[in-house]
PDB file of C-alpha atoms in Angstrom:
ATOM      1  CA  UNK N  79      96.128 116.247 139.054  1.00  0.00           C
ATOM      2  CA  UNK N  80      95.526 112.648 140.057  1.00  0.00           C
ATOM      3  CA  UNK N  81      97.733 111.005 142.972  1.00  0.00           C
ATOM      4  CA  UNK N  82      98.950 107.599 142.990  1.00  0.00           C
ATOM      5  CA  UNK N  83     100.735 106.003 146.032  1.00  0.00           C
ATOM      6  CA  UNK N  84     101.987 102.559 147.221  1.00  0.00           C
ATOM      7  CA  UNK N  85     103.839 101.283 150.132  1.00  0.00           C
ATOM      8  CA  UNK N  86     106.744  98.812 149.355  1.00  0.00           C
ATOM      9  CA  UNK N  87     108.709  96.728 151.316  1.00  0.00           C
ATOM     10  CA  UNK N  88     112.223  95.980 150.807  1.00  0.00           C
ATOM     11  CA  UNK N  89     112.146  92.710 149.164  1.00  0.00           C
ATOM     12  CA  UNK N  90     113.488  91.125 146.250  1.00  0.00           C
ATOM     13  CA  UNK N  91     110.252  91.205 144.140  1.00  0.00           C
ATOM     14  CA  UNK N  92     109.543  94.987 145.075  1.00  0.00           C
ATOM     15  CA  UNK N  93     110.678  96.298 141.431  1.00  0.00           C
ATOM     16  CA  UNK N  94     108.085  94.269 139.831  1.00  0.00           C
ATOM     17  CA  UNK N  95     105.096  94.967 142.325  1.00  0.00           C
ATOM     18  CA  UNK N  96     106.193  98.860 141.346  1.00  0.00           C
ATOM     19  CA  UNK N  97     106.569  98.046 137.586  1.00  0.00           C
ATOM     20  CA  UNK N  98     103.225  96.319 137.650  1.00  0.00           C
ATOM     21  CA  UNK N  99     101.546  99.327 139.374  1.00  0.00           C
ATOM     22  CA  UNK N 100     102.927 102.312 136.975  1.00  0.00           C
ATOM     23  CA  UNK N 101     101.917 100.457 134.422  1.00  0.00           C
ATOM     24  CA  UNK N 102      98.730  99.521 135.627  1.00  0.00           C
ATOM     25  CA  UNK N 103      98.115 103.453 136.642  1.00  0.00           C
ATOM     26  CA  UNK N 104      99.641 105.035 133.319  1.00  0.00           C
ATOM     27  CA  UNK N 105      97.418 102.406 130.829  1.00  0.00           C
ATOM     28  CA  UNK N 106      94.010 103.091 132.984  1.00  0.00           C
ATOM     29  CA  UNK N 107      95.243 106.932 132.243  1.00  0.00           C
ATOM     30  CA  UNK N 108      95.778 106.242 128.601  1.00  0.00           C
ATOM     31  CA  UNK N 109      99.351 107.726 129.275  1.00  0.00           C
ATOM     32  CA  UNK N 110     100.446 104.435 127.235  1.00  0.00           C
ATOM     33  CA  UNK N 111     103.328 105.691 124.902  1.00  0.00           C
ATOM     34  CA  UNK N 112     105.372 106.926 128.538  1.00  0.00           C
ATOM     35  CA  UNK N 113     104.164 103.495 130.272  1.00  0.00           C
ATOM     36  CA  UNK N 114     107.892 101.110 129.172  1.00  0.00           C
ATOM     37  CA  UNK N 115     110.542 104.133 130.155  1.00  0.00           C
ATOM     38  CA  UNK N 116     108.535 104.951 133.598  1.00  0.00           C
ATOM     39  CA  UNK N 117     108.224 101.571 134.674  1.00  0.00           C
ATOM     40  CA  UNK N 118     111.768 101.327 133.781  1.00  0.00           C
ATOM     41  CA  UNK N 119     112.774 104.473 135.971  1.00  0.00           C
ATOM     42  CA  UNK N 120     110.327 103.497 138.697  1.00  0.00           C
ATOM     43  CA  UNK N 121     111.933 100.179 138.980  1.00  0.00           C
ATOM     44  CA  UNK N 122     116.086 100.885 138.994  1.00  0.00           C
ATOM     45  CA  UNK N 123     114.800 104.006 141.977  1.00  0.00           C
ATOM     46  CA  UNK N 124     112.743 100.803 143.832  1.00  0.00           C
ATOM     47  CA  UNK N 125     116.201  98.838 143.231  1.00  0.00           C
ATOM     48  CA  UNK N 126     118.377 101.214 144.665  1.00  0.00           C
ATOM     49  CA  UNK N 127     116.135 101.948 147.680  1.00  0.00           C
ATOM     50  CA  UNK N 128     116.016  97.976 148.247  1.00  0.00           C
ATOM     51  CA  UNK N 129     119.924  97.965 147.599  1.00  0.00           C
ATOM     52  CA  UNK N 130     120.887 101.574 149.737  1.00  0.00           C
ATOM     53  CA  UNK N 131     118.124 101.838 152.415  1.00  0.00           C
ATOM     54  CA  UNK N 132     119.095  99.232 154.493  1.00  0.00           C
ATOM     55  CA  UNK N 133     115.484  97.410 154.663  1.00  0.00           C
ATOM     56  CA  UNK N 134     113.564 100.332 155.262  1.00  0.00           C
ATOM     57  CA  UNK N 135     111.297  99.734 152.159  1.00  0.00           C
ATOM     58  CA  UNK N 136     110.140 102.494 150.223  1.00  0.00           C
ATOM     59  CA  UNK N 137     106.715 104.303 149.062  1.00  0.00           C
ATOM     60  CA  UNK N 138     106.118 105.402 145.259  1.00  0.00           C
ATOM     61  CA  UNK N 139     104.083 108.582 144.712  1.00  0.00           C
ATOM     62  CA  UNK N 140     102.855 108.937 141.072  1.00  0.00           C
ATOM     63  CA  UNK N 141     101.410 112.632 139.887  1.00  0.00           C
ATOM     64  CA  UNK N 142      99.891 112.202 136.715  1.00  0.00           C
ATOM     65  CA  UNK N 143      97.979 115.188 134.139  1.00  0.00           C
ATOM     66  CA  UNK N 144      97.025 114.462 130.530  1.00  0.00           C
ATOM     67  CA  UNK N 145     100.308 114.223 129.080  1.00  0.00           C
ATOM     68  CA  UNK N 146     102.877 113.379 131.691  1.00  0.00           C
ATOM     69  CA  UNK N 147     104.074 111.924 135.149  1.00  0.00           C
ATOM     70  CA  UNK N 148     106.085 113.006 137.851  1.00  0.00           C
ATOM     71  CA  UNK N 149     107.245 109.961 139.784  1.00  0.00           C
ATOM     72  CA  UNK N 150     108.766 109.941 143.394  1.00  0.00           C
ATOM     73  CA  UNK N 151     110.243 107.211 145.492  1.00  0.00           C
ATOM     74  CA  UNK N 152     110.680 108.067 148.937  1.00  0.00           C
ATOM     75  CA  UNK N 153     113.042 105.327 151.071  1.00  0.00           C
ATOM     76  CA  UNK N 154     114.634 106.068 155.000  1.00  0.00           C
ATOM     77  CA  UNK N 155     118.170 106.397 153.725  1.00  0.00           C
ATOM     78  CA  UNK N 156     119.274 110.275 153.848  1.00  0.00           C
ATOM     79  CA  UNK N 157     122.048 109.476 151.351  1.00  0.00           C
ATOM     80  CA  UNK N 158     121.618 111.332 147.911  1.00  0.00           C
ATOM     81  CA  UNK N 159     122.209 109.410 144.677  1.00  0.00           C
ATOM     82  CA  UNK N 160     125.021 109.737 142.817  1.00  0.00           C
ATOM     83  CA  UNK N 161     125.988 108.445 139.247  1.00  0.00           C
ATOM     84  CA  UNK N 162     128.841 106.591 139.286  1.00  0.00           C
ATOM     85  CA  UNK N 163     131.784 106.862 136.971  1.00  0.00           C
ATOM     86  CA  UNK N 164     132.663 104.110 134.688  1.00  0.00           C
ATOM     87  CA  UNK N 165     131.080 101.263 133.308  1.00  0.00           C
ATOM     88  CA  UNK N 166     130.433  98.196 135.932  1.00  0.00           C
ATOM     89  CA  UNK N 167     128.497  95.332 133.935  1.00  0.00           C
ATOM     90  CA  UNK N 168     126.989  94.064 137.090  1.00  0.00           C
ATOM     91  CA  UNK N 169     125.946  97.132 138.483  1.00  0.00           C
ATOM     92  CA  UNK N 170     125.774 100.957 139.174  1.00  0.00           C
ATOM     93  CA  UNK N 171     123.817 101.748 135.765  1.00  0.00           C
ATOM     94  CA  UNK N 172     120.471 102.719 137.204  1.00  0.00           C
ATOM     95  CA  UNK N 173     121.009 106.502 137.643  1.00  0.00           C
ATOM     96  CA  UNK N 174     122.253 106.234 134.161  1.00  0.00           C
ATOM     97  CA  UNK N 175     119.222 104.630 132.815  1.00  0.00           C
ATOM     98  CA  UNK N 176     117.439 106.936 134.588  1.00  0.00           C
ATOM     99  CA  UNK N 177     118.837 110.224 132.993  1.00  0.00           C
ATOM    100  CA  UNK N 178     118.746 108.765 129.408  1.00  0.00           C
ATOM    101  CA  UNK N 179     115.343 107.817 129.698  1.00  0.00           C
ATOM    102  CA  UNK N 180     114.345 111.294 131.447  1.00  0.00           C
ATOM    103  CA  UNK N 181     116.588 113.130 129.618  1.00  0.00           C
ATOM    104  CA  UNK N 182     118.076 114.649 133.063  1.00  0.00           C
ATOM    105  CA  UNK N 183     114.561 115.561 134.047  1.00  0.00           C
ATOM    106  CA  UNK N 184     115.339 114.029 138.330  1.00  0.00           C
ATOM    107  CA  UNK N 185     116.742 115.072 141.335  1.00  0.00           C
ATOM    108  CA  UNK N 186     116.713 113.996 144.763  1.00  0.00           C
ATOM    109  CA  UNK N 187     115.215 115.848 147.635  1.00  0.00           C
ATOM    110  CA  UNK N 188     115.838 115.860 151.514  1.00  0.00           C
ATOM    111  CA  UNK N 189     112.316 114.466 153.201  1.00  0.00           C
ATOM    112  CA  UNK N 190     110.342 111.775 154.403  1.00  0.00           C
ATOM    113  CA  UNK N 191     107.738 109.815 152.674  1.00  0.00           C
ATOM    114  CA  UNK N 192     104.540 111.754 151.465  1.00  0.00           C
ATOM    115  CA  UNK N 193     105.425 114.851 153.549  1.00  0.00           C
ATOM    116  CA  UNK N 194     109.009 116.300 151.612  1.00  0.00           C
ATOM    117  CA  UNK N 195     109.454 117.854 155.177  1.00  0.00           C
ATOM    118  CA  UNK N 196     112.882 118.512 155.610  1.00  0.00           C
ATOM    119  CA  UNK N 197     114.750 117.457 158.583  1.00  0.00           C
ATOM    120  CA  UNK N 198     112.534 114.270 158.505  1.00  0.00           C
ATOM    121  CA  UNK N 199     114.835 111.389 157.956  1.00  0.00           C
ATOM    122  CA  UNK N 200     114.746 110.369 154.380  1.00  0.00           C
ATOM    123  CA  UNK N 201     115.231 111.368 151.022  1.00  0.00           C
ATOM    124  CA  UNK N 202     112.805 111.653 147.750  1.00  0.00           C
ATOM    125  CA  UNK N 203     114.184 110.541 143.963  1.00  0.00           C
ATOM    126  CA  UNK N 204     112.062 111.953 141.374  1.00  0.00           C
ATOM    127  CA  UNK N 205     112.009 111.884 137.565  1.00  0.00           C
ATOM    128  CA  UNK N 206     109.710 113.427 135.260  1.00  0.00           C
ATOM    129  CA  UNK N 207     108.166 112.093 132.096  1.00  0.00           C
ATOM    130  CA  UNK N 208     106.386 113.207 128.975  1.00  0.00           C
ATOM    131  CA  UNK N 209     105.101 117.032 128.628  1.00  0.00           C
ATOM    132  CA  UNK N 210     104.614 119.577 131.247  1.00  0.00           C
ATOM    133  CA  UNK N 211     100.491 119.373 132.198  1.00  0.00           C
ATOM    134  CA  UNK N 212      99.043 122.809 133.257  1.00  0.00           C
ATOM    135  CA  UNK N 213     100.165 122.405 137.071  1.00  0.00           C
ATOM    136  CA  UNK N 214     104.234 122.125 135.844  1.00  0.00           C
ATOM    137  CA  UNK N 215     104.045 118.116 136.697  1.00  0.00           C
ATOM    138  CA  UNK N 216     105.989 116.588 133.980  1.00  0.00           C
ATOM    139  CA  UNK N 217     108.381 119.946 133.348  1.00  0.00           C
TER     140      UNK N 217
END
């Protein structure tokens, strides 16, 4: 399956440079119909890093087969996500966004960037999109 990755920093125009890329990735892959709700995902999990990780910037690994994505971004910050309770109108929806669009296909794993080693400092958030390809990305 092919393998996508990018390095960004923690910087206020870091959701759009990941936006731009999934999108840029899933059209060249003719994955088009999944290409508004990952960009989406992609860029709330770039927000929060940017927002929670403390300036450690993050790195985006995109898994791609013939009919889905699985989408990680990896960020220094060894605190798990959680979905708040309530409605805030200024913030604290991403997660929410996130399971909608995925319908509760993410998670959040202990490990650093690229590797998934635990007990390196870090964490992984990773959503799934579209139909399982023959490998299980996208289940």
């Amino acid at each position: 399956m092919p393998e996508y990755s990018l390095r960004i920093p923690s910087h206020a125009t870091s959701p759009r440079i990941a936006r731009d890329f999934v999108t840029s990735v899933l059209q060249a892959q003719q994955l088009g119909a999944i290409v508004d709700d990952a960009a989406l995902c992609v860029s709330e999990l770039v927000t929060n890093s940017c927002v929670h990780a403390a300036g450690t910037g993050a790195g985006l690994l995109l898994v791609t087969n013939p009919v889905g994505i699985r989408a990680t971004v990896f960020d220094g910050d060894v605190t798990q996500p959680a979905m708040r309770e309530g409605y805030d109108p200024e913030s604290g929806r991403g997660l929410w966004i996130l399971d909608a669009l995925t319908e509760g296909r993410w998670g959040a794993e202990r490990g650093g960037w690229r590797t998934g080693r635990r007990g390196e400092g870090g964490k992984g958030v990773w959503f799934e999109l579209g139909a399982p390809g023959p490998s299980g990305v996208g289940r």
